[in-house]
């Protein structure tokens, strides 16, 4: 039984429109689902990913327009690391982000920057056997596109219990000191534990939780293993695009165990993902009211290349 790396990462934004502009246009991800927070249907839940909406490339945001800016601290993910293909891709992003007015830090193997609300990202050129998970974007050539998640960096007050949990209950392996990998049949993803300097404040520009990918069959066995290790997992919750179990690890980080599938094409055609508001069946009757409350978003199709005849025929 092995977790298949990172399933998705969920963060908070106070400005859905600026968020779509940054992640769909600037970073060239595909907006694959526009839906609502199942626990608060008056808030958007936006999902960005590769072309297929794969686990391993799925970055999601709750929109809370009133949310003040947060700050990452103990018990929180503070950086999201994405793979790119090469040093040339890092050069491309250094120039592109620079032109966009995004402050960057570059060293030989990584490029660091933050989104408009201060959420920290890094791009790394690493050699992995995992399939690259890329989206088509008119402003980002395929060879330079983001290829999915490599890691999350987290802050914890005491690394010992947090590292014990990923090792004993979740089957991670320590690759280098304090850097742990979950590697499954298809993919691998990592968590890097760093000592917390201060407590954090949840809010816009911070990560809400990180989800690890499991098969449907393994989800309950993982849940039992986590429970036996002393955590308090929720029961299985149907998130419609996947099924989820949540728990806090000993350092306070909210983890989720999310199933691979059924995926984003369960309620709209794969070629038109994210083009209209999707509502879970239980909320469909609220559509007129929700469409009046939720603020309009930019149409992300403007940043996607028109399908070539070859790809349209596939
Ligand atoms: Zn989640």
PDB file of C-alpha atoms and ligand atoms in Angstrom:
ATOM      1  CA  UNK A   1       0.000   0.000   0.000  1.00  0.00           C
ATOM      2  CA  UNK A   2       1.573   3.242  -1.167  1.00  0.00           C
ATOM      3  CA  UNK A   3       0.283   6.806  -1.459  1.00  0.00           C
ATOM      4  CA  UNK A   4       0.651   8.169  -4.985  1.00  0.00           C
ATOM      5  CA  UNK A   5       2.270  11.467  -4.037  1.00  0.00           C
ATOM      6  CA  UNK A   6       0.401  14.742  -3.645  1.00  0.00           C
ATOM      7  CA  UNK A   7      -3.225  14.615  -4.812  1.00  0.00           C
ATOM      8  CA  UNK A   8      -4.055  18.314  -4.505  1.00  0.00           C
ATOM      9  CA  UNK A   9      -3.199  21.396  -2.489  1.00  0.00           C
ATOM     10  CA  UNK A  10      -5.917  23.789  -1.329  1.00  0.00           C
ATOM     11  CA  UNK A  11      -5.286  27.419  -0.446  1.00  0.00           C
ATOM     12  CA  UNK A  12      -7.304  30.563   0.269  1.00  0.00           C
ATOM     13  CA  UNK A  13      -7.781  33.637  -1.897  1.00  0.00           C
ATOM     14  CA  UNK A  14      -9.683  36.841  -1.234  1.00  0.00           C
ATOM     15  CA  UNK A  15      -9.821  37.704  -4.938  1.00  0.00           C
ATOM     16  CA  UNK A  16     -10.995  34.996  -7.308  1.00  0.00           C
ATOM     17  CA  UNK A  17     -10.622  37.190 -10.397  1.00  0.00           C
ATOM     18  CA  UNK A  18      -6.990  38.072  -9.720  1.00  0.00           C
ATOM     19  CA  UNK A  19      -6.426  34.435  -8.788  1.00  0.00           C
ATOM     20  CA  UNK A  20      -7.713  33.175 -12.149  1.00  0.00           C
ATOM     21  CA  UNK A  21      -5.625  35.773 -13.951  1.00  0.00           C
ATOM     22  CA  UNK A  22      -2.464  34.688 -12.120  1.00  0.00           C
ATOM     23  CA  UNK A  23      -2.850  30.907 -12.206  1.00  0.00           C
ATOM     24  CA  UNK A  24      -4.542  30.500 -15.602  1.00  0.00           C
ATOM     25  CA  UNK A  25      -2.853  33.295 -17.552  1.00  0.00           C
ATOM     26  CA  UNK A  26       0.516  33.925 -15.868  1.00  0.00           C
ATOM     27  CA  UNK A  27       1.303  30.371 -14.725  1.00  0.00           C
ATOM     28  CA  UNK A  28      -0.558  28.740 -17.611  1.00  0.00           C
ATOM     29  CA  UNK A  29      -2.514  26.180 -15.570  1.00  0.00           C
ATOM     30  CA  UNK A  30      -5.893  24.984 -16.782  1.00  0.00           C
ATOM     31  CA  UNK A  31      -8.925  26.120 -14.770  1.00  0.00           C
ATOM     32  CA  UNK A  32     -10.574  22.687 -14.657  1.00  0.00           C
ATOM     33  CA  UNK A  33     -13.445  23.306 -12.267  1.00  0.00           C
ATOM     34  CA  UNK A  34     -15.401  26.268 -10.972  1.00  0.00           C
ATOM     35  CA  UNK A  35     -17.569  25.071  -8.144  1.00  0.00           C
ATOM     36  CA  UNK A  36     -18.494  25.998  -4.585  1.00  0.00           C
ATOM     37  CA  UNK A  37     -17.114  25.032  -1.205  1.00  0.00           C
ATOM     38  CA  UNK A  38     -19.285  22.075  -0.197  1.00  0.00           C
ATOM     39  CA  UNK A  39     -19.224  23.306   3.415  1.00  0.00           C
ATOM     40  CA  UNK A  40     -20.175  26.874   2.393  1.00  0.00           C
ATOM     41  CA  UNK A  41     -21.790  27.056  -1.063  1.00  0.00           C
ATOM     42  CA  UNK A  42     -21.665  30.874  -1.122  1.00  0.00           C
ATOM     43  CA  UNK A  43     -17.858  30.617  -1.580  1.00  0.00           C
ATOM     44  CA  UNK A  44     -16.161  29.603  -4.807  1.00  0.00           C
ATOM     45  CA  UNK A  45     -13.905  26.586  -4.989  1.00  0.00           C
ATOM     46  CA  UNK A  46     -11.566  26.983  -7.970  1.00  0.00           C
ATOM     47  CA  UNK A  47      -9.452  24.092  -9.274  1.00  0.00           C
ATOM     48  CA  UNK A  48      -6.404  24.483 -11.517  1.00  0.00           C
ATOM     49  CA  UNK A  49      -4.511  21.554 -12.954  1.00  0.00           C
ATOM     50  CA  UNK A  50      -2.940  20.055 -16.032  1.00  0.00           C
ATOM     51  CA  UNK A  51      -4.934  19.366 -19.196  1.00  0.00           C
ATOM     52  CA  UNK A  52      -6.627  16.255 -17.770  1.00  0.00           C
ATOM     53  CA  UNK A  53      -7.218  17.534 -14.242  1.00  0.00           C
ATOM     54  CA  UNK A  54      -4.837  14.899 -12.875  1.00  0.00           C
ATOM     55  CA  UNK A  55      -3.984  14.287  -9.270  1.00  0.00           C
ATOM     56  CA  UNK A  56      -0.453  15.544  -8.739  1.00  0.00           C
ATOM     57  CA  UNK A  57      -1.115  18.845 -10.505  1.00  0.00           C
ATOM     58  CA  UNK A  58      -4.302  20.040  -8.853  1.00  0.00           C
ATOM     59  CA  UNK A  59      -4.072  23.369  -7.019  1.00  0.00           C
ATOM     60  CA  UNK A  60      -7.347  24.614  -5.582  1.00  0.00           C
ATOM     61  CA  UNK A  61      -8.548  27.790  -3.871  1.00  0.00           C
ATOM     62  CA  UNK A  62     -11.476  28.721  -1.694  1.00  0.00           C
ATOM     63  CA  UNK A  63     -12.501  32.325  -2.339  1.00  0.00           C
ATOM     64  CA  UNK A  64     -13.340  34.308   0.781  1.00  0.00           C
ATOM     65  CA  UNK A  65     -13.600  37.938  -0.379  1.00  0.00           C
ATOM     66  CA  UNK A  66     -13.545  39.297   3.178  1.00  0.00           C
ATOM     67  CA  UNK A  67     -10.504  37.284   4.252  1.00  0.00           C
ATOM     68  CA  UNK A  68      -7.548  39.342   5.442  1.00  0.00           C
ATOM     69  CA  UNK A  69      -4.080  38.324   4.311  1.00  0.00           C
ATOM     70  CA  UNK A  70      -2.713  35.367   6.293  1.00  0.00           C
ATOM     71  CA  UNK A  71       0.812  34.378   7.182  1.00  0.00           C
ATOM     72  CA  UNK A  72       2.259  30.877   7.149  1.00  0.00           C
ATOM     73  CA  UNK A  73       3.556  29.572  10.474  1.00  0.00           C
ATOM     74  CA  UNK A  74       3.625  26.458  12.642  1.00  0.00           C
ATOM     75  CA  UNK A  75       1.301  23.743  11.389  1.00  0.00           C
ATOM     76  CA  UNK A  76       0.994  25.122   7.869  1.00  0.00           C
ATOM     77  CA  UNK A  77       2.291  24.490   4.377  1.00  0.00           C
ATOM     78  CA  UNK A  78       4.356  27.533   3.445  1.00  0.00           C
ATOM     79  CA  UNK A  79       5.692  26.731  -0.014  1.00  0.00           C
ATOM     80  CA  UNK A  80       4.483  24.774  -3.043  1.00  0.00           C
ATOM     81  CA  UNK A  81       7.174  23.298  -5.277  1.00  0.00           C
ATOM     82  CA  UNK A  82       6.383  22.539  -8.922  1.00  0.00           C
ATOM     83  CA  UNK A  83       8.488  20.601 -11.405  1.00  0.00           C
ATOM     84  CA  UNK A  84       9.679  22.029 -14.679  1.00  0.00           C
ATOM     85  CA  UNK A  85      11.659  20.253 -17.387  1.00  0.00           C
ATOM     86  CA  UNK A  86      15.013  22.013 -17.430  1.00  0.00           C
ATOM     87  CA  UNK A  87      17.202  24.973 -16.575  1.00  0.00           C
ATOM     88  CA  UNK A  88      15.925  26.546 -19.803  1.00  0.00           C
ATOM     89  CA  UNK A  89      12.421  26.413 -18.351  1.00  0.00           C
ATOM     90  CA  UNK A  90      13.680  28.226 -15.258  1.00  0.00           C
ATOM     91  CA  UNK A  91      15.154  30.885 -17.578  1.00  0.00           C
ATOM     92  CA  UNK A  92      11.800  31.202 -19.323  1.00  0.00           C
ATOM     93  CA  UNK A  93       9.947  31.678 -16.011  1.00  0.00           C
ATOM     94  CA  UNK A  94      12.541  34.097 -14.677  1.00  0.00           C
ATOM     95  CA  UNK A  95      11.938  36.319 -17.705  1.00  0.00           C
ATOM     96  CA  UNK A  96       8.177  35.838 -17.827  1.00  0.00           C
ATOM     97  CA  UNK A  97       7.579  36.480 -14.134  1.00  0.00           C
ATOM     98  CA  UNK A  98       9.977  39.418 -14.235  1.00  0.00           C
ATOM     99  CA  UNK A  99       7.968  40.966 -17.079  1.00  0.00           C
ATOM    100  CA  UNK A 100       4.815  40.456 -15.002  1.00  0.00           C
ATOM    101  CA  UNK A 101       6.352  42.413 -12.143  1.00  0.00           C
ATOM    102  CA  UNK A 102       6.615  39.342  -9.890  1.00  0.00           C
ATOM    103  CA  UNK A 103       9.590  39.448  -7.492  1.00  0.00           C
ATOM    104  CA  UNK A 104      11.805  36.388  -8.015  1.00  0.00           C
ATOM    105  CA  UNK A 105      14.742  34.679  -6.351  1.00  0.00           C
ATOM    106  CA  UNK A 106      16.847  32.417  -8.529  1.00  0.00           C
ATOM    107  CA  UNK A 107      19.591  29.945  -7.798  1.00  0.00           C
ATOM    108  CA  UNK A 108      21.069  27.186  -9.933  1.00  0.00           C
ATOM    109  CA  UNK A 109      18.237  24.720  -9.420  1.00  0.00           C
ATOM    110  CA  UNK A 110      15.185  26.697  -8.288  1.00  0.00           C
ATOM    111  CA  UNK A 111      13.173  29.828  -8.887  1.00  0.00           C
ATOM    112  CA  UNK A 112      11.114  31.237  -6.047  1.00  0.00           C
ATOM    113  CA  UNK A 113       8.256  33.705  -6.200  1.00  0.00           C
ATOM    114  CA  UNK A 114       4.919  34.470  -4.570  1.00  0.00           C
ATOM    115  CA  UNK A 115       1.433  34.872  -5.997  1.00  0.00           C
ATOM    116  CA  UNK A 116      -0.327  38.275  -5.696  1.00  0.00           C
ATOM    117  CA  UNK A 117      -1.474  37.416  -2.164  1.00  0.00           C
ATOM    118  CA  UNK A 118       1.914  36.219  -0.907  1.00  0.00           C
ATOM    119  CA  UNK A 119       1.536  32.447  -1.386  1.00  0.00           C
ATOM    120  CA  UNK A 120       5.061  31.106  -1.885  1.00  0.00           C
ATOM    121  CA  UNK A 121       5.943  28.920  -4.867  1.00  0.00           C
ATOM    122  CA  UNK A 122       9.138  27.400  -6.191  1.00  0.00           C
ATOM    123  CA  UNK A 123       9.901  25.866  -9.579  1.00  0.00           C
ATOM    124  CA  UNK A 124      12.578  23.189  -9.709  1.00  0.00           C
ATOM    125  CA  UNK A 125      14.187  21.395 -12.632  1.00  0.00           C
ATOM    126  CA  UNK A 126      14.393  17.793 -11.412  1.00  0.00           C
ATOM    127  CA  UNK A 127      14.684  14.484 -13.209  1.00  0.00           C
ATOM    128  CA  UNK A 128      11.751  12.244 -12.362  1.00  0.00           C
ATOM    129  CA  UNK A 129      10.285   9.282 -14.162  1.00  0.00           C
ATOM    130  CA  UNK A 130       6.750  10.552 -13.418  1.00  0.00           C
ATOM    131  CA  UNK A 131       4.715  11.639 -16.431  1.00  0.00           C
ATOM    132  CA  UNK A 132       4.831  15.433 -16.839  1.00  0.00           C
ATOM    133  CA  UNK A 133       1.391  16.887 -16.086  1.00  0.00           C
ATOM    134  CA  UNK A 134       1.080  19.950 -18.282  1.00  0.00           C
ATOM    135  CA  UNK A 135      -1.694  22.252 -19.415  1.00  0.00           C
ATOM    136  CA  UNK A 136      -2.011  23.952 -22.789  1.00  0.00           C
ATOM    137  CA  UNK A 137      -1.703  27.720 -22.491  1.00  0.00           C
ATOM    138  CA  UNK A 138      -1.346  30.290 -25.234  1.00  0.00           C
ATOM    139  CA  UNK A 139       1.384  32.248 -23.417  1.00  0.00           C
ATOM    140  CA  UNK A 140       3.422  29.265 -22.127  1.00  0.00           C
ATOM    141  CA  UNK A 141       5.206  26.876 -24.520  1.00  0.00           C
ATOM    142  CA  UNK A 142       4.659  23.216 -23.619  1.00  0.00           C
ATOM    143  CA  UNK A 143       8.383  22.599 -23.024  1.00  0.00           C
ATOM    144  CA  UNK A 144       8.416  25.231 -20.273  1.00  0.00           C
ATOM    145  CA  UNK A 145       5.041  24.426 -18.693  1.00  0.00           C
ATOM    146  CA  UNK A 146       4.681  23.479 -15.054  1.00  0.00           C
ATOM    147  CA  UNK A 147       4.698  19.663 -14.809  1.00  0.00           C
ATOM    148  CA  UNK A 148       2.979  18.980 -11.495  1.00  0.00           C
ATOM    149  CA  UNK A 149       3.901  19.048  -7.854  1.00  0.00           C
ATOM    150  CA  UNK A 150       7.274  18.039  -6.509  1.00  0.00           C
ATOM    151  CA  UNK A 151       6.785  18.935  -2.841  1.00  0.00           C
ATOM    152  CA  UNK A 152       5.255  21.008  -0.133  1.00  0.00           C
ATOM    153  CA  UNK A 153       7.396  22.736   2.487  1.00  0.00           C
ATOM    154  CA  UNK A 154       5.776  22.877   5.901  1.00  0.00           C
ATOM    155  CA  UNK A 155       6.503  24.534   9.229  1.00  0.00           C
ATOM    156  CA  UNK A 156       6.135  22.519  12.438  1.00  0.00           C
ATOM    157  CA  UNK A 157       7.194  23.378  15.999  1.00  0.00           C
ATOM    158  CA  UNK A 158       8.647  19.884  16.568  1.00  0.00           C
ATOM    159  CA  UNK A 159       9.612  17.788  13.569  1.00  0.00           C
ATOM    160  CA  UNK A 160       9.885  14.494  15.461  1.00  0.00           C
ATOM    161  CA  UNK A 161       6.197  13.551  15.802  1.00  0.00           C
ATOM    162  CA  UNK A 162       5.336  14.865  12.331  1.00  0.00           C
ATOM    163  CA  UNK A 163       8.075  12.804  10.692  1.00  0.00           C
ATOM    164  CA  UNK A 164       7.151   9.744  12.745  1.00  0.00           C
ATOM    165  CA  UNK A 165       3.587   9.951  11.441  1.00  0.00           C
ATOM    166  CA  UNK A 166       4.510  10.130   7.755  1.00  0.00           C
ATOM    167  CA  UNK A 167       6.967   7.293   8.232  1.00  0.00           C
ATOM    168  CA  UNK A 168       4.911   4.925  10.382  1.00  0.00           C
ATOM    169  CA  UNK A 169       1.313   5.644   9.346  1.00  0.00           C
ATOM    170  CA  UNK A 170       1.667   6.890   5.758  1.00  0.00           C
ATOM    171  CA  UNK A 171       4.627   4.911   4.433  1.00  0.00           C
ATOM    172  CA  UNK A 172       6.809   7.853   3.408  1.00  0.00           C
ATOM    173  CA  UNK A 173      10.556   7.405   3.009  1.00  0.00           C
ATOM    174  CA  UNK A 174      13.163   9.936   4.051  1.00  0.00           C
ATOM    175  CA  UNK A 175      15.111  10.913   0.928  1.00  0.00           C
ATOM    176  CA  UNK A 176      17.325  13.524   2.493  1.00  0.00           C
ATOM    177  CA  UNK A 177      17.252  14.849   6.015  1.00  0.00           C
ATOM    178  CA  UNK A 178      13.711  16.041   6.881  1.00  0.00           C
ATOM    179  CA  UNK A 179      12.546  15.545   3.278  1.00  0.00           C
ATOM    180  CA  UNK A 180      10.076  12.652   2.951  1.00  0.00           C
ATOM    181  CA  UNK A 181       8.580  11.091  -0.141  1.00  0.00           C
ATOM    182  CA  UNK A 182       5.361   9.194  -0.793  1.00  0.00           C
ATOM    183  CA  UNK A 183       5.890   7.252  -4.004  1.00  0.00           C
ATOM    184  CA  UNK A 184       3.163   5.093  -5.468  1.00  0.00           C
ATOM    185  CA  UNK A 185       2.466   3.272  -8.666  1.00  0.00           C
ATOM    186  CA  UNK A 186       2.254   6.408 -10.830  1.00  0.00           C
ATOM    187  CA  UNK A 187       3.819   9.322  -9.002  1.00  0.00           C
ATOM    188  CA  UNK A 188       5.832  10.573  -6.095  1.00  0.00           C
ATOM    189  CA  UNK A 189       5.482  13.712  -4.001  1.00  0.00           C
ATOM    190  CA  UNK A 190       7.353  15.051  -1.013  1.00  0.00           C
ATOM    191  CA  UNK A 191       6.961  16.949   2.206  1.00  0.00           C
ATOM    192  CA  UNK A 192       9.860  18.946   3.615  1.00  0.00           C
ATOM    193  CA  UNK A 193       9.628  19.638   7.350  1.00  0.00           C
ATOM    194  CA  UNK A 194      11.112  22.921   8.516  1.00  0.00           C
ATOM    195  CA  UNK A 195      11.235  24.302  12.053  1.00  0.00           C
ATOM    196  CA  UNK A 196       8.584  26.935  12.647  1.00  0.00           C
ATOM    197  CA  UNK A 197       9.776  30.374  13.612  1.00  0.00           C
ATOM    198  CA  UNK A 198       6.336  31.607  14.677  1.00  0.00           C
ATOM    199  CA  UNK A 199       2.672  30.784  14.722  1.00  0.00           C
ATOM    200  CA  UNK A 200       0.808  31.416  11.524  1.00  0.00           C
ATOM    201  CA  UNK A 201      -2.420  33.183  10.709  1.00  0.00           C
ATOM    202  CA  UNK A 202      -4.812  31.487   8.312  1.00  0.00           C
ATOM    203  CA  UNK A 203      -6.112  33.780   5.586  1.00  0.00           C
ATOM    204  CA  UNK A 204      -5.692  34.841   1.994  1.00  0.00           C
ATOM    205  CA  UNK A 205      -2.431  33.638   0.499  1.00  0.00           C
ATOM    206  CA  UNK A 206      -2.063  30.662   2.852  1.00  0.00           C
ATOM    207  CA  UNK A 207      -2.531  26.939   2.307  1.00  0.00           C
ATOM    208  CA  UNK A 208      -5.543  25.301   3.926  1.00  0.00           C
ATOM    209  CA  UNK A 209      -4.525  21.662   3.493  1.00  0.00           C
ATOM    210  CA  UNK A 210      -2.525  19.193   1.422  1.00  0.00           C
ATOM    211  CA  UNK A 211      -4.076  15.976   0.112  1.00  0.00           C
ATOM    212  CA  UNK A 212      -2.199  12.726  -0.542  1.00  0.00           C
ATOM    213  CA  UNK A 213      -3.416  10.408  -3.298  1.00  0.00           C
ATOM    214  CA  UNK A 214      -4.850   6.990  -2.554  1.00  0.00           C
ATOM    215  CA  UNK A 215      -6.694   4.342  -4.500  1.00  0.00           C
ATOM    216  CA  UNK A 216     -10.325   3.759  -3.523  1.00  0.00           C
ATOM    217  CA  UNK A 217      -9.468   0.319  -2.085  1.00  0.00           C
ATOM    218  CA  UNK A 218      -6.680   1.623   0.109  1.00  0.00           C
ATOM    219  CA  UNK A 219      -8.507   4.632   1.524  1.00  0.00           C
ATOM    220  CA  UNK A 220     -10.121   2.876   4.502  1.00  0.00           C
ATOM    221  CA  UNK A 221      -6.971   0.898   5.359  1.00  0.00           C
ATOM    222  CA  UNK A 222      -5.016   4.191   5.355  1.00  0.00           C
ATOM    223  CA  UNK A 223      -7.674   5.740   7.545  1.00  0.00           C
ATOM    224  CA  UNK A 224      -7.363   2.872  10.010  1.00  0.00           C
ATOM    225  CA  UNK A 225      -3.575   3.173  10.035  1.00  0.00           C
ATOM    226  CA  UNK A 226      -3.787   6.897  10.754  1.00  0.00           C
ATOM    227  CA  UNK A 227      -6.296   6.265  13.535  1.00  0.00           C
ATOM    228  CA  UNK A 228      -4.077   3.578  15.052  1.00  0.00           C
ATOM    229  CA  UNK A 229      -1.202   6.098  15.047  1.00  0.00           C
ATOM    230  CA  UNK A 230      -3.239   8.389  17.284  1.00  0.00           C
ATOM    231  CA  UNK A 231      -4.718  10.846  14.782  1.00  0.00           C
ATOM    232  CA  UNK A 232      -8.454  11.448  14.517  1.00  0.00           C
ATOM    233  CA  UNK A 233      -9.514  11.005  10.906  1.00  0.00           C
ATOM    234  CA  UNK A 234     -12.971  12.021   9.675  1.00  0.00           C
ATOM    235  CA  UNK A 235     -15.196   9.460   8.050  1.00  0.00           C
ATOM    236  CA  UNK A 236     -15.066   9.265   4.249  1.00  0.00           C
ATOM    237  CA  UNK A 237     -16.638  12.399   2.748  1.00  0.00           C
ATOM    238  CA  UNK A 238     -17.888  12.414  -0.834  1.00  0.00           C
ATOM    239  CA  UNK A 239     -16.359  15.464  -2.534  1.00  0.00           C
ATOM    240  CA  UNK A 240     -18.001  14.433  -5.812  1.00  0.00           C
ATOM    241  CA  UNK A 241     -14.761  14.619  -7.850  1.00  0.00           C
ATOM    242  CA  UNK A 242     -12.988  12.399  -5.294  1.00  0.00           C
ATOM    243  CA  UNK A 243     -13.592  10.973  -1.806  1.00  0.00           C
ATOM    244  CA  UNK A 244     -11.794  12.403   1.173  1.00  0.00           C
ATOM    245  CA  UNK A 245     -10.665  11.671   4.705  1.00  0.00           C
ATOM    246  CA  UNK A 246      -9.180  14.535   6.735  1.00  0.00           C
ATOM    247  CA  UNK A 247      -7.037  14.615   9.842  1.00  0.00           C
ATOM    248  CA  UNK A 248      -4.532  16.853  11.590  1.00  0.00           C
ATOM    249  CA  UNK A 249      -1.038  15.497  11.822  1.00  0.00           C
ATOM    250  CA  UNK A 250       0.821  16.032  15.131  1.00  0.00           C
ATOM    251  CA  UNK A 251       2.289  19.386  14.051  1.00  0.00           C
ATOM    252  CA  UNK A 252      -1.160  20.763  13.258  1.00  0.00           C
ATOM    253  CA  UNK A 253      -1.079  20.523   9.463  1.00  0.00           C
ATOM    254  CA  UNK A 254      -4.393  19.469   7.924  1.00  0.00           C
ATOM    255  CA  UNK A 255      -3.832  16.402   5.741  1.00  0.00           C
ATOM    256  CA  UNK A 256      -6.372  14.795   3.461  1.00  0.00           C
ATOM    257  CA  UNK A 257      -6.365  11.333   1.899  1.00  0.00           C
ATOM    258  CA  UNK A 258      -8.130  11.791  -1.439  1.00  0.00           C
ATOM    259  CA  UNK A 259      -9.034   9.122  -3.959  1.00  0.00           C
ATOM    260  CA  UNK A 260      -7.660   9.008  -7.483  1.00  0.00           C
ATOM    261  CA  UNK A 261     -10.885   9.634  -9.370  1.00  0.00           C
ATOM    262  CA  UNK A 262     -13.650   9.730 -10.347  1.00  0.00           C
ATOM    263  CA  UNK A 263     -12.278  13.099 -11.523  1.00  0.00           C
ATOM    264  CA  UNK A 264     -13.471  16.365 -13.006  1.00  0.00           C
ATOM    265  CA  UNK A 265     -15.236  14.957 -16.052  1.00  0.00           C
ATOM    266  CA  UNK A 266     -18.040  13.416 -13.957  1.00  0.00           C
ATOM    267  CA  UNK A 267     -20.281  16.457 -14.431  1.00  0.00           C
ATOM    268  CA  UNK A 268     -19.074  18.192 -17.600  1.00  0.00           C
ATOM    269  CA  UNK A 269     -17.305  17.191 -20.810  1.00  0.00           C
ATOM    270  CA  UNK A 270     -13.509  16.935 -20.584  1.00  0.00           C
ATOM    271  CA  UNK A 271     -13.046  19.505 -23.363  1.00  0.00           C
ATOM    272  CA  UNK A 272     -15.139  22.116 -21.514  1.00  0.00           C
ATOM    273  CA  UNK A 273     -13.934  21.734 -17.936  1.00  0.00           C
ATOM    274  CA  UNK A 274     -14.268  24.835 -15.784  1.00  0.00           C
ATOM    275  CA  UNK A 275     -16.196  26.925 -18.294  1.00  0.00           C
ATOM    276  CA  UNK A 276     -19.344  27.221 -16.212  1.00  0.00           C
ATOM    277  CA  UNK A 277     -20.293  26.969 -12.558  1.00  0.00           C
ATOM    278  CA  UNK A 278     -20.552  23.307 -11.537  1.00  0.00           C
ATOM    279  CA  UNK A 279     -22.727  22.543  -8.545  1.00  0.00           C
ATOM    280  CA  UNK A 280     -22.947  19.274  -6.662  1.00  0.00           C
ATOM    281  CA  UNK A 281     -26.416  17.743  -7.179  1.00  0.00           C
ATOM    282  CA  UNK A 282     -27.507  18.727  -3.663  1.00  0.00           C
ATOM    283  CA  UNK A 283     -26.864  22.400  -4.451  1.00  0.00           C
ATOM    284  CA  UNK A 284     -28.262  22.542  -7.988  1.00  0.00           C
ATOM    285  CA  UNK A 285     -31.553  24.013  -6.742  1.00  0.00           C
ATOM    286  CA  UNK A 286     -29.563  26.953  -5.292  1.00  0.00           C
ATOM    287  CA  UNK A 287     -28.011  27.860  -8.668  1.00  0.00           C
ATOM    288  CA  UNK A 288     -29.975  31.094  -9.301  1.00  0.00           C
ATOM    289  CA  UNK A 289     -29.224  32.378  -5.798  1.00  0.00           C
ATOM    290  CA  UNK A 290     -25.551  31.350  -5.870  1.00  0.00           C
ATOM    291  CA  UNK A 291     -24.999  32.871  -9.310  1.00  0.00           C
ATOM    292  CA  UNK A 292     -26.277  36.131  -7.796  1.00  0.00           C
ATOM    293  CA  UNK A 293     -23.892  35.954  -4.821  1.00  0.00           C
ATOM    294  CA  UNK A 294     -20.685  34.675  -6.441  1.00  0.00           C
ATOM    295  CA  UNK A 295     -18.673  37.391  -8.148  1.00  0.00           C
ATOM    296  CA  UNK A 296     -18.060  36.962 -11.883  1.00  0.00           C
ATOM    297  CA  UNK A 297     -14.681  35.505 -12.907  1.00  0.00           C
ATOM    298  CA  UNK A 298     -12.658  36.195 -16.041  1.00  0.00           C
ATOM    299  CA  UNK A 299     -13.183  33.719 -18.879  1.00  0.00           C
ATOM    300  CA  UNK A 300     -10.034  31.571 -18.759  1.00  0.00           C
ATOM    301  CA  UNK A 301     -10.648  30.320 -22.325  1.00  0.00           C
ATOM    302  CA  UNK A 302      -9.016  33.539 -23.576  1.00  0.00           C
ATOM    303  CA  UNK A 303      -5.623  32.181 -22.395  1.00  0.00           C
ATOM    304  CA  UNK A 304      -5.963  28.791 -24.021  1.00  0.00           C
ATOM    305  CA  UNK A 305      -4.902  28.013 -27.570  1.00  0.00           C
ATOM    306  CA  UNK A 306      -7.742  27.124 -29.896  1.00  0.00           C
ATOM    307  CA  UNK A 307      -7.682  23.349 -30.446  1.00  0.00           C
ATOM    308  CA  UNK A 308      -5.710  22.251 -33.453  1.00  0.00           C
ATOM    309  CA  UNK A 309      -7.618  20.026 -35.926  1.00  0.00           C
ATOM    310  CA  UNK A 310      -5.375  17.110 -34.866  1.00  0.00           C
ATOM    311  CA  UNK A 311      -6.108  17.426 -31.168  1.00  0.00           C
ATOM    312  CA  UNK A 312      -9.808  18.082 -31.815  1.00  0.00           C
ATOM    313  CA  UNK A 313      -9.995  14.763 -33.670  1.00  0.00           C
ATOM    314  CA  UNK A 314      -8.574  12.747 -30.752  1.00  0.00           C
TER     315      UNK A 314
HETATM  316 ZN1  LIG B   1      -8.875  18.923  -0.326  1.00  0.00          ZN
END
